[in-house]
mmCIF file with all atom_site columns, C-alpha atoms in Angstrom:
data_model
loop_
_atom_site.group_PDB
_atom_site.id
_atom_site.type_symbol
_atom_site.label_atom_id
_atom_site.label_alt_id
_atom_site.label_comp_id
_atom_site.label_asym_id
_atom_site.label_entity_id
_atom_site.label_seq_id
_atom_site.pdbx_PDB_ins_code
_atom_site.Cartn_x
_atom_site.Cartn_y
_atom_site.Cartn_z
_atom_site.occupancy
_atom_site.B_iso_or_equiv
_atom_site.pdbx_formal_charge
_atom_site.auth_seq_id
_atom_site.auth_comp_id
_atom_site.auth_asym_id
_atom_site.auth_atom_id
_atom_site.pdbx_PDB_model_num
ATOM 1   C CA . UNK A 1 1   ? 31.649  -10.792 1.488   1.00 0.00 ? 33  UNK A CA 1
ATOM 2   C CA . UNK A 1 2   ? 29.034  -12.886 -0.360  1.00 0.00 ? 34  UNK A CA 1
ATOM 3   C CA . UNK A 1 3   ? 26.425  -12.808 2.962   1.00 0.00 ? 35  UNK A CA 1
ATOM 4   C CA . UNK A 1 4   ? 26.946  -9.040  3.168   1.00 0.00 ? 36  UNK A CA 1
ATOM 5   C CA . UNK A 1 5   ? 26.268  -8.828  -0.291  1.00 0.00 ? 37  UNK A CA 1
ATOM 6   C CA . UNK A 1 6   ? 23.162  -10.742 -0.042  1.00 0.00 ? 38  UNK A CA 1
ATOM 7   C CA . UNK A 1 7   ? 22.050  -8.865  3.312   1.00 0.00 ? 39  UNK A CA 1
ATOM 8   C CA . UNK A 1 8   ? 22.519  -5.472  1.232   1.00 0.00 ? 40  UNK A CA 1
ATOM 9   C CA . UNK A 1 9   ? 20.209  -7.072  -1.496  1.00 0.00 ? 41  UNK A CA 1
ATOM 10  C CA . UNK A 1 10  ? 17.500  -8.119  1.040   1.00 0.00 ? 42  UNK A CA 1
ATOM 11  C CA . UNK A 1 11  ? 17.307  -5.069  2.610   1.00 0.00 ? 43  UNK A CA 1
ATOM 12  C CA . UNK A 1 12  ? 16.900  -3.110  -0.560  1.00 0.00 ? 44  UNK A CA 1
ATOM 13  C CA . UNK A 1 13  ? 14.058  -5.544  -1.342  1.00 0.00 ? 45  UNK A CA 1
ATOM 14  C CA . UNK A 1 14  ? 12.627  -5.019  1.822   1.00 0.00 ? 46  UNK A CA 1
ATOM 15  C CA . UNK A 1 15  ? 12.953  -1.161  1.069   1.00 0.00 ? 47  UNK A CA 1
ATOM 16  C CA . UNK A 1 16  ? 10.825  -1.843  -2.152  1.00 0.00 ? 48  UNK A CA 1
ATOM 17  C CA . UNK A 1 17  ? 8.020   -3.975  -0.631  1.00 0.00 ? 49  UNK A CA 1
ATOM 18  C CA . UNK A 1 18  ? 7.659   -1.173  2.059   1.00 0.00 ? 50  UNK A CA 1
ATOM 19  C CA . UNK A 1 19  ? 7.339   1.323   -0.791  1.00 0.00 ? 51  UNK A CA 1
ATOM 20  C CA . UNK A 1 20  ? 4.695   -0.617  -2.223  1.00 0.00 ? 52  UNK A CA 1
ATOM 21  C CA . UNK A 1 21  ? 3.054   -1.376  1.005   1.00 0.00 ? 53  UNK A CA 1
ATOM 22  C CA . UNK A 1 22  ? 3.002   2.145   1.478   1.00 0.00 ? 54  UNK A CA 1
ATOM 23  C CA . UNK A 1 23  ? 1.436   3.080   -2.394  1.00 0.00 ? 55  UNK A CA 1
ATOM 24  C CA . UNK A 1 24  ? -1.015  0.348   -1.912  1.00 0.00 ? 56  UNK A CA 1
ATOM 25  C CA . UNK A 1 25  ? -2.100  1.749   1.205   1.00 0.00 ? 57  UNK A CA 1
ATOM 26  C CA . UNK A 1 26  ? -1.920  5.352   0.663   1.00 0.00 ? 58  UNK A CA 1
ATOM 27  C CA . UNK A 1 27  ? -3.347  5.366   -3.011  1.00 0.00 ? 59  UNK A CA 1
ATOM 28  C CA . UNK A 1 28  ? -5.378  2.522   -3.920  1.00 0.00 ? 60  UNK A CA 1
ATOM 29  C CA . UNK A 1 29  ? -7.560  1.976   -0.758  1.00 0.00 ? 61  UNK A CA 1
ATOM 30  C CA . UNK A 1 30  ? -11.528 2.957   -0.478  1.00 0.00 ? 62  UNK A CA 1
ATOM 31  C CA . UNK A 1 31  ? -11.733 4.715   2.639   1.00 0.00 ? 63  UNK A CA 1
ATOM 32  C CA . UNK A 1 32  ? -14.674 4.503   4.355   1.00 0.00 ? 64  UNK A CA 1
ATOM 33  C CA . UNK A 1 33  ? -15.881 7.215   7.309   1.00 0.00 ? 65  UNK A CA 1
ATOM 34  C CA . UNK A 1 34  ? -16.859 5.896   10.631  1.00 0.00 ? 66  UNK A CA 1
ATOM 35  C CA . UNK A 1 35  ? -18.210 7.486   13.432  1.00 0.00 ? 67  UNK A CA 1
ATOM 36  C CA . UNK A 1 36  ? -16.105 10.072  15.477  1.00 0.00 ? 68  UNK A CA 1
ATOM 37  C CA . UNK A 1 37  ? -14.135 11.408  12.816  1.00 0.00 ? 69  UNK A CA 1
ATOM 38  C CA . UNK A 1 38  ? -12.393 7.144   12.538  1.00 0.00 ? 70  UNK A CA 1
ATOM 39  C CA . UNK A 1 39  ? -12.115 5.456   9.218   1.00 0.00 ? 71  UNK A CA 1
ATOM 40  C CA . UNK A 1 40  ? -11.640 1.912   7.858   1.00 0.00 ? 72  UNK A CA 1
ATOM 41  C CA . UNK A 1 41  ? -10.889 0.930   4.956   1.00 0.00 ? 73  UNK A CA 1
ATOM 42  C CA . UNK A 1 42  ? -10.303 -1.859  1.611   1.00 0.00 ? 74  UNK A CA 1
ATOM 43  C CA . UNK A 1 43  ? -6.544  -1.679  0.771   1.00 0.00 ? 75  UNK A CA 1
ATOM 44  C CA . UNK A 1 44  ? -4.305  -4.490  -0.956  1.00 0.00 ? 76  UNK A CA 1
ATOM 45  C CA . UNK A 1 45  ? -1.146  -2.984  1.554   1.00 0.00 ? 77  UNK A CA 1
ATOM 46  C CA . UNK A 1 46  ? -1.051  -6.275  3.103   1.00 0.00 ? 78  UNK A CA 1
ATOM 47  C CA . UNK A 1 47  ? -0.169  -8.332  -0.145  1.00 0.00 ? 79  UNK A CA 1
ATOM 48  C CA . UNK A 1 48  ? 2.622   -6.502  -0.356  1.00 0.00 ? 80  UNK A CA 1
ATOM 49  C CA . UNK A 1 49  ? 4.122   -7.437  3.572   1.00 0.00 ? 81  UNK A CA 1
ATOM 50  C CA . UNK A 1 50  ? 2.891   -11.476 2.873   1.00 0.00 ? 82  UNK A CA 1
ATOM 51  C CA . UNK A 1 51  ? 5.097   -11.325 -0.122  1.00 0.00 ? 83  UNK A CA 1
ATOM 52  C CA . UNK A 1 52  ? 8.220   -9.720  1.176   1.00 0.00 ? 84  UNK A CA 1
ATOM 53  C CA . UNK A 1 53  ? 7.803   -12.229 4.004   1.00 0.00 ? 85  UNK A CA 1
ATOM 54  C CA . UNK A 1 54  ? 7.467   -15.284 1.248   1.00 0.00 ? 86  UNK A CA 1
ATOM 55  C CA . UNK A 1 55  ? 9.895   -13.739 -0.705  1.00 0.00 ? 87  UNK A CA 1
ATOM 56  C CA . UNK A 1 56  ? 12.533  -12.810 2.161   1.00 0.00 ? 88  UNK A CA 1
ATOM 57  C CA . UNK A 1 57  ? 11.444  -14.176 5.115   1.00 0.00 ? 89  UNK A CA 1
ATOM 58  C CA . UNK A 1 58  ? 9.658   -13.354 8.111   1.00 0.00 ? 90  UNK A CA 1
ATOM 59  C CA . UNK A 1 59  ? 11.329  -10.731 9.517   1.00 0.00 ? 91  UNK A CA 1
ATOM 60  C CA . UNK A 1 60  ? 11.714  -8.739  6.367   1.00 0.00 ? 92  UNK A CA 1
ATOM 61  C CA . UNK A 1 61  ? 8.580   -8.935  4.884   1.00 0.00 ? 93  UNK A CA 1
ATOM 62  C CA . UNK A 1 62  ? 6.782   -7.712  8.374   1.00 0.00 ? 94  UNK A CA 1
ATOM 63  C CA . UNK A 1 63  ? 9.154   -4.525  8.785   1.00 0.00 ? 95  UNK A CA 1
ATOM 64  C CA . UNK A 1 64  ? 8.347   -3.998  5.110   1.00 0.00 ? 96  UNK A CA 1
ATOM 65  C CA . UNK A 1 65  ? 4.948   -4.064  6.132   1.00 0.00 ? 97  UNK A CA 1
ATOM 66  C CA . UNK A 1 66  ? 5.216   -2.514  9.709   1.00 0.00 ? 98  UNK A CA 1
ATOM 67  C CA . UNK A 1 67  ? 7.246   0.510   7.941   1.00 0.00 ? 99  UNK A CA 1
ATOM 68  C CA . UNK A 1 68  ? 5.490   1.182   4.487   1.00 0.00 ? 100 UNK A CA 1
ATOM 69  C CA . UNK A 1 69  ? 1.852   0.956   5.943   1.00 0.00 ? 101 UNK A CA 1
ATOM 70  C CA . UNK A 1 70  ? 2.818   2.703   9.320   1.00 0.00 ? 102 UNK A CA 1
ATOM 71  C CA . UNK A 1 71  ? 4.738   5.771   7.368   1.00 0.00 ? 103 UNK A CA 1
ATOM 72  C CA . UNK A 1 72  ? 1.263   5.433   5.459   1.00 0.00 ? 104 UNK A CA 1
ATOM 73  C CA . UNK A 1 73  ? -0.624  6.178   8.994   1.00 0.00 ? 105 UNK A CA 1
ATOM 74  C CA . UNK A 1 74  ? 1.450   8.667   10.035  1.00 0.00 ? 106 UNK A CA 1
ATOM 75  C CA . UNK A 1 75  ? 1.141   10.773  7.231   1.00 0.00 ? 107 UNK A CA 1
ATOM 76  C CA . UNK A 1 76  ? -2.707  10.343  7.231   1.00 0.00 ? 108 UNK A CA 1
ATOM 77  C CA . UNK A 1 77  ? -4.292  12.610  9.807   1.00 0.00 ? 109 UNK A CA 1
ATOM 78  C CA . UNK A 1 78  ? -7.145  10.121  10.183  1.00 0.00 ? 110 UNK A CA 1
ATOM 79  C CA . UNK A 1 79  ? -4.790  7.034   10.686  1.00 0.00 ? 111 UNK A CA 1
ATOM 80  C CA . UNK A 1 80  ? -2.091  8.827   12.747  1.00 0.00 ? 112 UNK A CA 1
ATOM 81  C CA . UNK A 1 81  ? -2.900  7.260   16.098  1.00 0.00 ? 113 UNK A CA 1
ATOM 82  C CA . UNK A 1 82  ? -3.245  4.682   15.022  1.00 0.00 ? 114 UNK A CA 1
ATOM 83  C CA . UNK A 1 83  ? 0.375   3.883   13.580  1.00 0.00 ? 115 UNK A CA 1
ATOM 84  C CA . UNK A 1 84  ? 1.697   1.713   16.381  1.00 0.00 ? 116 UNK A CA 1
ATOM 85  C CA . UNK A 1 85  ? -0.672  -0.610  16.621  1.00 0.00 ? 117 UNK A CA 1
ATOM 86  C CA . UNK A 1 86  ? -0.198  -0.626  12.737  1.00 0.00 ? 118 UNK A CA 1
ATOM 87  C CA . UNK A 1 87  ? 3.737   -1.403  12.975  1.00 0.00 ? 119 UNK A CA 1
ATOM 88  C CA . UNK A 1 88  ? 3.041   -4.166  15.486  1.00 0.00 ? 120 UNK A CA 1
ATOM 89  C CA . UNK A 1 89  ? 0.670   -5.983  13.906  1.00 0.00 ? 121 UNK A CA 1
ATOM 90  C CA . UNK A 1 90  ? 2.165   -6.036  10.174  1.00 0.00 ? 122 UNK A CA 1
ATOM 91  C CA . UNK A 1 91  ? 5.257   -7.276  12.074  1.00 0.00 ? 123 UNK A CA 1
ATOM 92  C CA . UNK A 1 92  ? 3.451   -9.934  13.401  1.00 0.00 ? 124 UNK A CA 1
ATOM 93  C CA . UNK A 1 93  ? 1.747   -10.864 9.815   1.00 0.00 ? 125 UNK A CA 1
ATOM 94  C CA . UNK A 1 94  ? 5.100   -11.149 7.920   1.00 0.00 ? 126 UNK A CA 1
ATOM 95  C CA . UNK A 1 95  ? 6.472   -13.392 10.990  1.00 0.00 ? 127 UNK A CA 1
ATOM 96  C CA . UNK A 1 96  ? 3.651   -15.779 10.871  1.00 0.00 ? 128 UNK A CA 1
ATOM 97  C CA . UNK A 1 97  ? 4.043   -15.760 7.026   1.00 0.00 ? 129 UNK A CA 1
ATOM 98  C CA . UNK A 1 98  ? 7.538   -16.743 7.353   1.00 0.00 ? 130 UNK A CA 1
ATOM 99  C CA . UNK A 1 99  ? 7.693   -19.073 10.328  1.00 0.00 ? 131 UNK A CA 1
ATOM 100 C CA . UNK A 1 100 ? 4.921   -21.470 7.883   1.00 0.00 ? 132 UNK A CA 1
ATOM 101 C CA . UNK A 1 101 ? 6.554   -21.119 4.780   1.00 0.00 ? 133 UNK A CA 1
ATOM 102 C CA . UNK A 1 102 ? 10.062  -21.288 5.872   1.00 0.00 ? 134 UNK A CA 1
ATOM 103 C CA . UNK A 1 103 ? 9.919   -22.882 8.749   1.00 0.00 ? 135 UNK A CA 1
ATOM 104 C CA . UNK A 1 104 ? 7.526   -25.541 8.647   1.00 0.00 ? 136 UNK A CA 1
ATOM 105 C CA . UNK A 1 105 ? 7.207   -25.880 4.837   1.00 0.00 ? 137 UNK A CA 1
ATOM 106 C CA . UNK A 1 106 ? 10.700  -25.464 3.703   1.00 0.00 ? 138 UNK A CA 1
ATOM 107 C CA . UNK A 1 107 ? 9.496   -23.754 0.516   1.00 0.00 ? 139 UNK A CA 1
ATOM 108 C CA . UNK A 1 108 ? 12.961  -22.315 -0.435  1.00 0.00 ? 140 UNK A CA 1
ATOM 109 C CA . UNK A 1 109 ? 14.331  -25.957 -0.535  1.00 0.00 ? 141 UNK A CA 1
ATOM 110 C CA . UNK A 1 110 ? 11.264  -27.207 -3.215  1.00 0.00 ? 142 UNK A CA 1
ATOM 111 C CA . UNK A 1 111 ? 11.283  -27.000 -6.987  1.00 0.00 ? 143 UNK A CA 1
ATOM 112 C CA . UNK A 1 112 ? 7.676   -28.611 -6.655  1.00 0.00 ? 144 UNK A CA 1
ATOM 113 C CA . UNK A 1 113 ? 5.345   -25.850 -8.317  1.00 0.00 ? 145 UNK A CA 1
ATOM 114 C CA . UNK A 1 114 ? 2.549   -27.233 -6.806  1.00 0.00 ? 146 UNK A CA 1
ATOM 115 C CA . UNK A 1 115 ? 3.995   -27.871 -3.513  1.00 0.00 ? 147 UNK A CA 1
ATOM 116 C CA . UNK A 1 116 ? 5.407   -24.346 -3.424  1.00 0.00 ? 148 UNK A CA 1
ATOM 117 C CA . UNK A 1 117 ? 1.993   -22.790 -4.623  1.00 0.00 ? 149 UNK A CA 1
ATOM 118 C CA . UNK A 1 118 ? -0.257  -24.678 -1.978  1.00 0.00 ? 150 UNK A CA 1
ATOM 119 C CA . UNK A 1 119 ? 2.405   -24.016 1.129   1.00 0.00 ? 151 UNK A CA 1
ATOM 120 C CA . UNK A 1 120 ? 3.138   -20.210 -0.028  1.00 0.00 ? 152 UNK A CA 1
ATOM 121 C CA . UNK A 1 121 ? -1.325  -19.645 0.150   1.00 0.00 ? 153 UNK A CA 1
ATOM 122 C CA . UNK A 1 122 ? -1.281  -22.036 3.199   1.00 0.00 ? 154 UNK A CA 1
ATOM 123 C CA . UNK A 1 123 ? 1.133   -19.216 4.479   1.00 0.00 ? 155 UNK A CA 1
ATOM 124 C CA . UNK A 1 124 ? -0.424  -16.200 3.474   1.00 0.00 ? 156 UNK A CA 1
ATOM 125 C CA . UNK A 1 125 ? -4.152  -17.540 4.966   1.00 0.00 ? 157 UNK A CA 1
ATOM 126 C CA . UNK A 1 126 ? -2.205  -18.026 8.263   1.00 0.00 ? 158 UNK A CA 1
ATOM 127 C CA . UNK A 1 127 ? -1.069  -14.394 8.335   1.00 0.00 ? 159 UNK A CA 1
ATOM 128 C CA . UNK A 1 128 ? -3.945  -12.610 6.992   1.00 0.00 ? 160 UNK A CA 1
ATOM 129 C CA . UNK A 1 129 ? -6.266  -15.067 8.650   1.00 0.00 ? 161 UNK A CA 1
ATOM 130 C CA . UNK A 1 130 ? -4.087  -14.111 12.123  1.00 0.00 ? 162 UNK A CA 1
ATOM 131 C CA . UNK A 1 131 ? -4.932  -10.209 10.983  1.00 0.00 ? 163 UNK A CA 1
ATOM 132 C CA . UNK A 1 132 ? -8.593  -10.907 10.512  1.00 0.00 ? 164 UNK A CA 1
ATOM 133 C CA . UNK A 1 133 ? -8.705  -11.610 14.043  1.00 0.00 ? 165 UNK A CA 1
ATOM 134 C CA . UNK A 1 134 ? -6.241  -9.548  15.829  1.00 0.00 ? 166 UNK A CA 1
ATOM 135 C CA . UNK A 1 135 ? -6.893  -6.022  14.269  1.00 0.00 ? 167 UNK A CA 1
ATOM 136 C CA . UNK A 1 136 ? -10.421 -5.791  15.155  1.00 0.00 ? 168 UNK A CA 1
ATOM 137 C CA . UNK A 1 137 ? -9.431  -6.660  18.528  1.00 0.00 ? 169 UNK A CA 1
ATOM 138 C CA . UNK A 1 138 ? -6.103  -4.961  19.187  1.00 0.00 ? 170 UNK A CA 1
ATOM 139 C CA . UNK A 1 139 ? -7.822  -2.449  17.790  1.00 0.00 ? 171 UNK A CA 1
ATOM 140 C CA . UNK A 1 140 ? -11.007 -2.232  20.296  1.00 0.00 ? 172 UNK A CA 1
ATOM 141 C CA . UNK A 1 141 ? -8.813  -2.787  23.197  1.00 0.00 ? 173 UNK A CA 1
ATOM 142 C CA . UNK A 1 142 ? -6.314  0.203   21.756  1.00 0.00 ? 174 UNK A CA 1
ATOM 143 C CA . UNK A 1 143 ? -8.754  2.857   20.759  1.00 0.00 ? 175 UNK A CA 1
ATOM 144 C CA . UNK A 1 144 ? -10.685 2.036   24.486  1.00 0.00 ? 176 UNK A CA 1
ATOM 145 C CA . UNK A 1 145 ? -7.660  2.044   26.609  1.00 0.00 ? 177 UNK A CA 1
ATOM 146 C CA . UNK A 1 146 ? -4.760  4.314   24.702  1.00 0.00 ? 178 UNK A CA 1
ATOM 147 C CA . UNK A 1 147 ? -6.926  6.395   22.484  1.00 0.00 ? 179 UNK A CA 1
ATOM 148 C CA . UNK A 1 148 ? -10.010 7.003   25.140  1.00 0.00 ? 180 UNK A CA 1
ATOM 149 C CA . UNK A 1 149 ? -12.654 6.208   23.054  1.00 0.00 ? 181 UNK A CA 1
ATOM 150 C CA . UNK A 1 150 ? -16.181 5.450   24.704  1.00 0.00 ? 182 UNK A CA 1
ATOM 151 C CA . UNK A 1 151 ? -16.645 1.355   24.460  1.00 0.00 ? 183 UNK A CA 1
ATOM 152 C CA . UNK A 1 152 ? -19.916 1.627   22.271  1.00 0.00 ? 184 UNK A CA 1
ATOM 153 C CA . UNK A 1 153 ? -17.600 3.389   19.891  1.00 0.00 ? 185 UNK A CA 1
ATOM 154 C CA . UNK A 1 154 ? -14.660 1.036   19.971  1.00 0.00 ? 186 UNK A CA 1
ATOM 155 C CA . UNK A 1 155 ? -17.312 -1.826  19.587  1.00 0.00 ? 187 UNK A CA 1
ATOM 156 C CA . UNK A 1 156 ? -18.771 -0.574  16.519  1.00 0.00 ? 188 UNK A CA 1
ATOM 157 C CA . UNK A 1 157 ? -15.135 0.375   15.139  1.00 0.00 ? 189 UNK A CA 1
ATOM 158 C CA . UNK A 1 158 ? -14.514 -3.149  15.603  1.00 0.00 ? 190 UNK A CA 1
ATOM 159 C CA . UNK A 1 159 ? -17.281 -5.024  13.636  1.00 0.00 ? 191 UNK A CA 1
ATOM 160 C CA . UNK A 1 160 ? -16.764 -2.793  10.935  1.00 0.00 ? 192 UNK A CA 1
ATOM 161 C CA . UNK A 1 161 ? -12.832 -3.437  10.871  1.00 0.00 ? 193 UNK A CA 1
ATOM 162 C CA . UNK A 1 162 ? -13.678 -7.253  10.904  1.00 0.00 ? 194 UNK A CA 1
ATOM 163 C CA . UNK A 1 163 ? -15.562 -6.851  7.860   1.00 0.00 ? 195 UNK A CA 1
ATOM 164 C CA . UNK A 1 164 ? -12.842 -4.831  6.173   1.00 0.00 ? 196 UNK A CA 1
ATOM 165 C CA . UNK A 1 165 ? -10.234 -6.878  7.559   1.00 0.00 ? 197 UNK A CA 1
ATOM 166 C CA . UNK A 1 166 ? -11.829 -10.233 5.829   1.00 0.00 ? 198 UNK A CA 1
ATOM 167 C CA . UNK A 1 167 ? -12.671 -8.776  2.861   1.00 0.00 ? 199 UNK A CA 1
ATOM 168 C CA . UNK A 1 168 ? -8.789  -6.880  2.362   1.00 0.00 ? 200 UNK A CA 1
ATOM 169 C CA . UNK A 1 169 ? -7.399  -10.665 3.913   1.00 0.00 ? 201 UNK A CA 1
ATOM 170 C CA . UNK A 1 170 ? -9.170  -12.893 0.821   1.00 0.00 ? 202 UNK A CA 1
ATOM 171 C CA . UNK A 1 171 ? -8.355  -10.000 -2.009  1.00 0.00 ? 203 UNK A CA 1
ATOM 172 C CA . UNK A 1 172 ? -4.588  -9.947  -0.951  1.00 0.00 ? 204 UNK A CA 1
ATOM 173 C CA . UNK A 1 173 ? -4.501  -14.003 -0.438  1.00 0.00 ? 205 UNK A CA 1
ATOM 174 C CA . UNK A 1 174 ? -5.600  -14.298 -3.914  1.00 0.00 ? 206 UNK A CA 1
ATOM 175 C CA . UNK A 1 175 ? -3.310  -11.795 -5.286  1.00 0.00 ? 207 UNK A CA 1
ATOM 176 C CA . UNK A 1 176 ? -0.014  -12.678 -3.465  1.00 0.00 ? 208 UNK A CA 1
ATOM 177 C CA . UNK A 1 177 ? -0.676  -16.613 -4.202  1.00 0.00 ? 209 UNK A CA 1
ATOM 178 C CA . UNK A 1 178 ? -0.525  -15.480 -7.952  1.00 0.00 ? 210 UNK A CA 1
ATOM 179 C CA . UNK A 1 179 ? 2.331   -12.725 -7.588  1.00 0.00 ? 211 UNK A CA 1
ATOM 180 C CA . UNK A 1 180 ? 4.493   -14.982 -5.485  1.00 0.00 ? 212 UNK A CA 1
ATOM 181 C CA . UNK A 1 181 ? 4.357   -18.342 -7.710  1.00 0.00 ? 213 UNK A CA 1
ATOM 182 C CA . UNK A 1 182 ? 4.912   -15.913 -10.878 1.00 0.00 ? 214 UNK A CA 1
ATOM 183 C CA . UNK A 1 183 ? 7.880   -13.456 -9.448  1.00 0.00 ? 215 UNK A CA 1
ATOM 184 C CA . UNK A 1 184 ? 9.619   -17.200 -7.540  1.00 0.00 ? 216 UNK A CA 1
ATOM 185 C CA . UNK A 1 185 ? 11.027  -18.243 -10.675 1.00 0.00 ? 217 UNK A CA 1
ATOM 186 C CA . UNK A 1 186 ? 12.295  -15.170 -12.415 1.00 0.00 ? 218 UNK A CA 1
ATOM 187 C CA . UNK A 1 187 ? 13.882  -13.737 -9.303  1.00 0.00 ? 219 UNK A CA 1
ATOM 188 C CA . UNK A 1 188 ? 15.818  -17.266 -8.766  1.00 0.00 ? 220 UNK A CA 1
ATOM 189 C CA . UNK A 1 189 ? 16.825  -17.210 -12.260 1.00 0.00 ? 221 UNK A CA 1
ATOM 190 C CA . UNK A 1 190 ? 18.100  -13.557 -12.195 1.00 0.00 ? 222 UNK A CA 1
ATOM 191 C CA . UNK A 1 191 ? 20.129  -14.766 -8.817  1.00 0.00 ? 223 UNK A CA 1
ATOM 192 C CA . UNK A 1 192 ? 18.211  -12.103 -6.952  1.00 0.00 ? 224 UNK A CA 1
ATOM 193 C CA . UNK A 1 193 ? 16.343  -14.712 -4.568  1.00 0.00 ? 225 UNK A CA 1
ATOM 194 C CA . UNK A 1 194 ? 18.780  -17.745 -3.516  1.00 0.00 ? 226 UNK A CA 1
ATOM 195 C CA . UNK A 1 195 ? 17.417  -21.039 -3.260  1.00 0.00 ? 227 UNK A CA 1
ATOM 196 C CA . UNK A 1 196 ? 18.261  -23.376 -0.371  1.00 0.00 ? 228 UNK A CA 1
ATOM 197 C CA . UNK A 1 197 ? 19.415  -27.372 -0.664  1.00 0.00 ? 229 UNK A CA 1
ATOM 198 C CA . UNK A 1 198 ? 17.796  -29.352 1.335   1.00 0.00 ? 230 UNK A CA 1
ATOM 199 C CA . UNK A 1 199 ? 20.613  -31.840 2.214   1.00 0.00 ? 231 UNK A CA 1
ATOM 200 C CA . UNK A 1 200 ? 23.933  -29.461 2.249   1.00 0.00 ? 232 UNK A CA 1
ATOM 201 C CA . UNK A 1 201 ? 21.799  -26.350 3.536   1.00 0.00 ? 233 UNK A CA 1
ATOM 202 C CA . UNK A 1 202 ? 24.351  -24.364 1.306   1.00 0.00 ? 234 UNK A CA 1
ATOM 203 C CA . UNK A 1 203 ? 22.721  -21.203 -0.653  1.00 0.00 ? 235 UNK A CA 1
ATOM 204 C CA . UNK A 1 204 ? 22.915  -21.012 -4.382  1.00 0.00 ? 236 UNK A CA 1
ATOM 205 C CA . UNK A 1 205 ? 21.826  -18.940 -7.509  1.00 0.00 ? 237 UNK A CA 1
#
């Protein structure tokens, strides 16, 4: 009863971080035109699915991102086409997130503040860092192949993402380093994130 229990809590959370993915996203990005009617743009959406992946693990956190920001495409004329490659790719952010922090790092099983702080930014620099790279280029290879867009296009579609892809990828690993090491310690105290011992592996509040 107790693992359902926490499985229904999780996936509320997850329902939350994909609503924020999807305000960040929709609301507080700076669009900016490109050629043939495309856009990219500055958005924070991506905190939001490195958090819920820090927060809840891999899987979580990347279909909180890989829902909220592809609803977000969908319902944008401009992005619409582009919401698989979208769902794919904030999938793959949230399991990279959560295969170094929980996986290799352990985090769940430190009360080391420090420790915690440097792994959980390790973490989110390995997703984000994996997204500066692989959205540019999914991207050019997508729009070329799927979409049908002339090459010259889909090249300069992809410098452009690159450089809005770094610059989104340092804003939200700044911002979910400081929201994740602030939010840790209240949520374990409330008993709505479960820390893990290291030597039992048992789960408690």
């Amino acid at each position: 009863m107790e693992q359902k229990n926490q499985t229904v809590t999780k996936l509320a959370q997850t329902a939350i971080l994909a609503a924020l993915c999807y305000v960040s996203f929709t609301y507080l990005q700076i669009k900016i035109p490109m050629p043939g009617g495309d856009a990219t743009s500055l958005h924070i959406g991506n905190a939001f699915c490195v958090l819920g992946a820090l927060l809840l693990g891999g899987w979580y956190g990347g279909l909180a991102g890989a829902i909220g920001m592809g609803i977000a495409d969908i319902m944008d004329p401009i992005y619409i086409t582009g919401a698989p490659k979208t769902f794919f790719l904030k999938l793959c952010i949230g399991l990279i997130v959560g295969l170094v922090a929980h996986r290799i790092a352990k985090i769940n099983e430190s009360d080391d503040k420090a420790y915690v702080f440097k792994w959980s930014t390790i973490a989110a620099v390995a997703g984000l860092g994996f997204n500066v790279i692989a959205d540019p280029l999914v991207g050019y290879f997508y729009k070329m192949y799927i979409l049908g867009q002339p090459q010259q296009m889909a090249e300069v579609l992809a410098k452009w993402s690159t450089a809005t892809t770094f610059v989104n990828a340092v804003v939200s690993t700044v911002l979910v380093s400081v929201l994740y090491n602030a939010v840790r310690p209240i949520l374990l105290r409330s008993g709505l994130m479960l820390k893990q011992e290291k030597k039992t592996g048992v789960l408690k509040h």
